[in-house]
Short mmCIF file of C-alpha atoms in Angstrom, two decimals:
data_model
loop_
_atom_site.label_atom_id
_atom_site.label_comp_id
_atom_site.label_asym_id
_atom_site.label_seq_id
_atom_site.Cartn_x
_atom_site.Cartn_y
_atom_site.Cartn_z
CA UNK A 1 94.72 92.68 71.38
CA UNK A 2 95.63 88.77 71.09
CA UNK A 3 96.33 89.19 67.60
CA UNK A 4 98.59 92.24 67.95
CA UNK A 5 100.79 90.25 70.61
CA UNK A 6 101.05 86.96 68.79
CA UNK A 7 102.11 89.40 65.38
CA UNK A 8 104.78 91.41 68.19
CA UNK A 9 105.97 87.55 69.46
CA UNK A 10 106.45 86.75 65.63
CA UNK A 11 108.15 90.08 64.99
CA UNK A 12 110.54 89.86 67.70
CA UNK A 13 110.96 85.82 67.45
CA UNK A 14 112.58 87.28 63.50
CA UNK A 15 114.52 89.89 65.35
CA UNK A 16 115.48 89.22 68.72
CA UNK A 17 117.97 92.27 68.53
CA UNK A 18 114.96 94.21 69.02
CA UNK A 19 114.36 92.62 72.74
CA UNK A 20 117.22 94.57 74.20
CA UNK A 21 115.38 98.25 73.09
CA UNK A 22 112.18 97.02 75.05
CA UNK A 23 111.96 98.91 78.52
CA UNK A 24 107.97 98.35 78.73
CA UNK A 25 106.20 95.60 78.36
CA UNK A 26 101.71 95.03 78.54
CA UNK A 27 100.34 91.84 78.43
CA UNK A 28 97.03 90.65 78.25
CA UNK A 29 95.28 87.01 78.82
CA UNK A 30 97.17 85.43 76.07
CA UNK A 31 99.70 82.80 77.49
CA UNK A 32 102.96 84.66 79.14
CA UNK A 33 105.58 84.03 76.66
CA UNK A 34 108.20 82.87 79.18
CA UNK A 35 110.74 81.57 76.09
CA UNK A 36 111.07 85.77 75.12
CA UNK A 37 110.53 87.37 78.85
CA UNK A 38 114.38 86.13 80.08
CA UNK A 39 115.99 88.28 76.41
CA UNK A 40 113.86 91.66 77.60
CA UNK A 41 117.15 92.78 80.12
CA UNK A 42 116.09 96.08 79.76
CA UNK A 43 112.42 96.22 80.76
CA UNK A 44 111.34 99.01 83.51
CA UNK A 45 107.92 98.60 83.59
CA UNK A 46 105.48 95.97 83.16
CA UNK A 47 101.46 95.81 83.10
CA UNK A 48 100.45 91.85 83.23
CA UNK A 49 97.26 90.77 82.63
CA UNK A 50 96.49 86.81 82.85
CA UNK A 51 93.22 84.96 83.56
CA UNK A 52 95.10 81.45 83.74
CA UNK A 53 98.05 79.46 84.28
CA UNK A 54 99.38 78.80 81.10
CA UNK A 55 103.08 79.66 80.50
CA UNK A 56 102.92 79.75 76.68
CA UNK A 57 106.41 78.12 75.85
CA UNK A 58 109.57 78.24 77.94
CA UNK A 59 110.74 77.69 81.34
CA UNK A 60 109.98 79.88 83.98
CA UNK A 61 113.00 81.58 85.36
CA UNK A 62 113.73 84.82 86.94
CA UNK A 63 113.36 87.68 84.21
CA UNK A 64 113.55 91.65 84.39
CA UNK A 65 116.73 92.10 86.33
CA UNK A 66 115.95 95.88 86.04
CA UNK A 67 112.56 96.64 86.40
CA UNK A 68 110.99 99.65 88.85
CA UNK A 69 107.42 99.66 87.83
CA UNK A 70 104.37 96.86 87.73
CA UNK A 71 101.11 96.43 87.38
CA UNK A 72 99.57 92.41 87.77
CA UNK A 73 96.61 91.53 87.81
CA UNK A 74 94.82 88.07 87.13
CA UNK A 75 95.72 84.26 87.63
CA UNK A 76 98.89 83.15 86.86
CA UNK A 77 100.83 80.08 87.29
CA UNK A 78 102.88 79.09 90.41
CA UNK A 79 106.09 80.43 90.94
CA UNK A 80 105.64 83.04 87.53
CA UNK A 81 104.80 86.18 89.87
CA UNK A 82 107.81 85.46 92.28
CA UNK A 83 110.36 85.35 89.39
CA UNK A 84 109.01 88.38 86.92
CA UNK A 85 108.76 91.12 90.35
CA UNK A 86 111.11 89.52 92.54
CA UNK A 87 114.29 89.65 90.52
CA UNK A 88 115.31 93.00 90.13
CA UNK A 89 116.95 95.13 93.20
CA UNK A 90 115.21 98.23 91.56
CA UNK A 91 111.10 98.00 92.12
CA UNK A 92 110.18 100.39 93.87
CA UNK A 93 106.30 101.07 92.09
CA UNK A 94 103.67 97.71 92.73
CA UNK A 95 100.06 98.04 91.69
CA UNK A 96 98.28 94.54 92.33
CA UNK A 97 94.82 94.00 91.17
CA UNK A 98 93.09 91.33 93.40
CA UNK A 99 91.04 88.54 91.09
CA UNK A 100 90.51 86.46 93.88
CA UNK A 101 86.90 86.42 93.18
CA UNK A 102 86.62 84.83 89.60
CA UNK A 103 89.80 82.62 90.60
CA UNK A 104 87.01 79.62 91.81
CA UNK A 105 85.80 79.49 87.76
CA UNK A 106 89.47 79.65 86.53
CA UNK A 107 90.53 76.53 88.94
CA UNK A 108 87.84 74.60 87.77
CA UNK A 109 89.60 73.80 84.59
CA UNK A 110 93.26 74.41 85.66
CA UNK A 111 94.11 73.61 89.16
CA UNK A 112 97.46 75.22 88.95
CA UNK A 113 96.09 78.48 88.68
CA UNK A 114 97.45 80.55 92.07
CA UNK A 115 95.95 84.23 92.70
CA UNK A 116 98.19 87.15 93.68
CA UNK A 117 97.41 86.56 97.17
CA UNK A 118 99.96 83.53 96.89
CA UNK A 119 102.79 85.77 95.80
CA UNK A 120 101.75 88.44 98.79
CA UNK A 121 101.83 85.54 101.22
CA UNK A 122 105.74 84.55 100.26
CA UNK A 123 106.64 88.09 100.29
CA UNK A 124 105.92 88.61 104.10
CA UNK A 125 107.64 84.78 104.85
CA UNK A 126 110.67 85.56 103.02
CA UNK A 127 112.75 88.19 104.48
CA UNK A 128 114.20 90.77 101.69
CA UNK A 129 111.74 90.49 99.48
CA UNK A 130 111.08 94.37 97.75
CA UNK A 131 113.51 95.99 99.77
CA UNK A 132 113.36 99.41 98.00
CA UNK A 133 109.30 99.25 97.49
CA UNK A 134 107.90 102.93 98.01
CA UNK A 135 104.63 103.12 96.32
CA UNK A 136 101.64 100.09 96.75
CA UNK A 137 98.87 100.31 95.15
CA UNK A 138 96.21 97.59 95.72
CA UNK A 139 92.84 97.33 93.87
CA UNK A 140 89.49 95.37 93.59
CA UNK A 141 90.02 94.06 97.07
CA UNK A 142 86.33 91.95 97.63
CA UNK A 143 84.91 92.99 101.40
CA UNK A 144 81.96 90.23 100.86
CA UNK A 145 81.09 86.44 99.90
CA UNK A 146 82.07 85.89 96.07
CA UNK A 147 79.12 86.80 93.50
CA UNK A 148 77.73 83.16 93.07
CA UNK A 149 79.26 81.93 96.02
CA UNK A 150 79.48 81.01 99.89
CA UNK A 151 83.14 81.99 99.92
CA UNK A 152 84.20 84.48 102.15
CA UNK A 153 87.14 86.44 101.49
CA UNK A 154 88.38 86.85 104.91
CA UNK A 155 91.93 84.82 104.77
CA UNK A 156 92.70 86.90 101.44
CA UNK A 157 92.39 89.79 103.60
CA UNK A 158 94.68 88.67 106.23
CA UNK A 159 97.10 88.11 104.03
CA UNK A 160 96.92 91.62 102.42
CA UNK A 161 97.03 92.82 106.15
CA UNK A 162 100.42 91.06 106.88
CA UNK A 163 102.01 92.39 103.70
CA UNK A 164 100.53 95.82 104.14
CA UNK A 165 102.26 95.83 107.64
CA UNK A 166 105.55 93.85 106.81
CA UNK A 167 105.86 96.85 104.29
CA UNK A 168 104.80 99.81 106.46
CA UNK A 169 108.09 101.35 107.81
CA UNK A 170 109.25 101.60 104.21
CA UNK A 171 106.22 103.06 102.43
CA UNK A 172 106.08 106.61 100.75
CA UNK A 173 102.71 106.18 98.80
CA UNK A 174 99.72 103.44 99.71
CA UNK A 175 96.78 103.37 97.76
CA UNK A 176 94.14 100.81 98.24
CA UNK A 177 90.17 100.26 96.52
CA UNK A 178 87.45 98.24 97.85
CA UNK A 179 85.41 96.88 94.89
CA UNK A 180 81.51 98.06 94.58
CA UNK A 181 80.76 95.47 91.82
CA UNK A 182 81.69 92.46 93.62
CA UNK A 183 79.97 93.31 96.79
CA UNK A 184 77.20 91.05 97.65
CA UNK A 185 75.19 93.05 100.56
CA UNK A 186 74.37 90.37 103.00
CA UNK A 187 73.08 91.74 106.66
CA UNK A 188 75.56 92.90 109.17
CA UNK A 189 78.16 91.29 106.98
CA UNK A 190 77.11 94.16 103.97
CA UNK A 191 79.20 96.89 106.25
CA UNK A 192 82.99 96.85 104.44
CA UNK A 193 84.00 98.01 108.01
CA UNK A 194 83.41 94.79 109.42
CA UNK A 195 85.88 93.66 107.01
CA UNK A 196 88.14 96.51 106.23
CA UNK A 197 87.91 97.41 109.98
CA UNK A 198 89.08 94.39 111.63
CA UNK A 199 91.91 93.49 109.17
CA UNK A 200 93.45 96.90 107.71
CA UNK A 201 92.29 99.67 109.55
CA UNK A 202 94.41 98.60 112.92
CA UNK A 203 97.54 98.93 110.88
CA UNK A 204 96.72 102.08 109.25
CA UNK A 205 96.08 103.23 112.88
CA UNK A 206 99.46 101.73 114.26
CA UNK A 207 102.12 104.50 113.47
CA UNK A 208 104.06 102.38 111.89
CA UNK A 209 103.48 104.48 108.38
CA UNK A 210 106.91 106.79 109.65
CA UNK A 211 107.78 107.26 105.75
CA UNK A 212 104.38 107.92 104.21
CA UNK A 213 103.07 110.89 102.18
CA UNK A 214 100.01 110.16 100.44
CA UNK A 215 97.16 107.49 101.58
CA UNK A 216 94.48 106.72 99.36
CA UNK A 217 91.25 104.98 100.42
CA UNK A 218 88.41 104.09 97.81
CA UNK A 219 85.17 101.98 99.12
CA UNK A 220 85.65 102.50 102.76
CA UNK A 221 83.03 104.30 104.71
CA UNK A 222 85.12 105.90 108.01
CA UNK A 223 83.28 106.75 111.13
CA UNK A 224 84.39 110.21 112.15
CA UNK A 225 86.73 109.01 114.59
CA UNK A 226 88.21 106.84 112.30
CA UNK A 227 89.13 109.07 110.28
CA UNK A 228 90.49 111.61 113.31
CA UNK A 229 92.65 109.03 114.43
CA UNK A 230 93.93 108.04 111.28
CA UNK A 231 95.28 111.48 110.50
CA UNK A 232 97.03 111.90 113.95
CA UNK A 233 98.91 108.68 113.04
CA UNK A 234 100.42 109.69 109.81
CA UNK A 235 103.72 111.49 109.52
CA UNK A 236 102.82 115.41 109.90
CA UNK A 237 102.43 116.63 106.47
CA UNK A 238 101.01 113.17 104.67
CA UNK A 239 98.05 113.66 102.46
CA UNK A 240 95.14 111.50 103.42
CA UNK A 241 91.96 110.88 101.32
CA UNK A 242 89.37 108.62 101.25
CA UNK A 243 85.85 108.05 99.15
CA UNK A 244 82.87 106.45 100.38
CA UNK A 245 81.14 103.30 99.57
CA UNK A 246 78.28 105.03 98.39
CA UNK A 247 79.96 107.18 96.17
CA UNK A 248 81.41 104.33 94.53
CA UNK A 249 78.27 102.16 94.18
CA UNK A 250 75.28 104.53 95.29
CA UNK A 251 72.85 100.80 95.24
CA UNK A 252 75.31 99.39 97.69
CA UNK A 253 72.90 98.54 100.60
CA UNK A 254 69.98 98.18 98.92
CA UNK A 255 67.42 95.06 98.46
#
């Protein structure tokens, strides 16, 4: 993969003519090449994969005045996120893949790295942000302490609760999937409901959701009034599913 995008920066680097026929772009862990990313004009849709902060050659500035789709996912450097998905007037598809667990390692050795939670948090602060957003979609959320650590992810959480919400009355498709493999069963605390149920749930409850059509819940184990009162505060016709924590990780639980 690295050596197929540093023979594509080469290739376009010789032909820059070529930058303006790009309309997708995927990325993975080799430094964001932020001297090309403000000649792709044309880019729709973007899958970004970065375990660090490096910036790999130019100045970060707001790029891809007309993209509508993204996927991130990673560590990336401050201020990077905010000018690659907040630029364009047209995203209206955001898939975010929480790394906030292995960020801790990736800090160790670059303290500028920021986590996707950062971007989330200046979304909700700063009004206008993704004002045509229809479809979230928001993965490998962590319910427990980090693997290897006394961390607990609770503030990430809040965060992804105020976003979820700030977003609500605007949302056609939400999608969100509790991560088996970083679950660290510890007590009372091993229930993602204590989690998931005191941050999320409340606003999936809150019929605020007036535009929605599809909800999506992976890793969440609902009581049966949970999931009663979640369907009676969808729109009528919305499409609700959800899979269990077991049926994602059937050891979760076990010692």
């Amino acid at each position: 993969m690295l050596k197929r995008q540093m023979c594509y920066l080469v290739n376009v680097t010789h032909h820059p003519k070529y930058l303006n026929m790009v309309q997708h772009l995927g990325w993975e862990f080799a430094a964001a090449p932020w001297a090309v990313f403000p000649k792709m004009i044309n880019i729709q849709s973007i899958d970004i994969t970065m375990n660090g902060a490096f910036i790999g050659g130019g100045r970060i500035v707001p790029v891809f005045p007309n993209l509508r789709k993204a996927r991130l996912a990673g560590i990336f450097y401050p201020g990077s996120l905010e000018c690659m998905l907040l630029t364009s007037p047209f995203l209206t598809e955001l898939h975010l893949v929480d790394m906030a667990g292995e960020a801790g390692s990736v800090r160790a050795y670059d303290p500028n790295a920021r986590t996707i939670v950062h971007f989330v948090d200046v979304c909700v602060s700063t009004p206008g942000k993704l004002p045509h957003l229809k479809i979230l979609n928001i993965s490998r959320l962590v319910t427990e302490c980090y693997r290897n650590t006394t961390q607990h992810p609770g503030p990430e959480w809040e965060s992804w609760a105020r976003f979820i919400l700030h977003y609500a009355h605007q949302l056609e498709d939400l999608r969100m999937e509790l991560d088996p493999c970083h679950w660290r069963p510890l007590g009372q605390d091993a229930n993602p409901r204590s989690i998931f149920g005191r941050h999320v749930l409340p606003i999936l409850k809150s019929g605020k959701f007036v535009l929605l059509k599809h909800l999506n819940l992976k890793g969440v184990d609902l009581t049966a009034d949970d999931e009663a009162q979640l369907k009676r505060s969808l729109p009528l016709g919305a499409q609700f599913i959800w899979t269990s924590v077991t049926a994602l990780n059937p050891n979760f639980g076990r010692r």
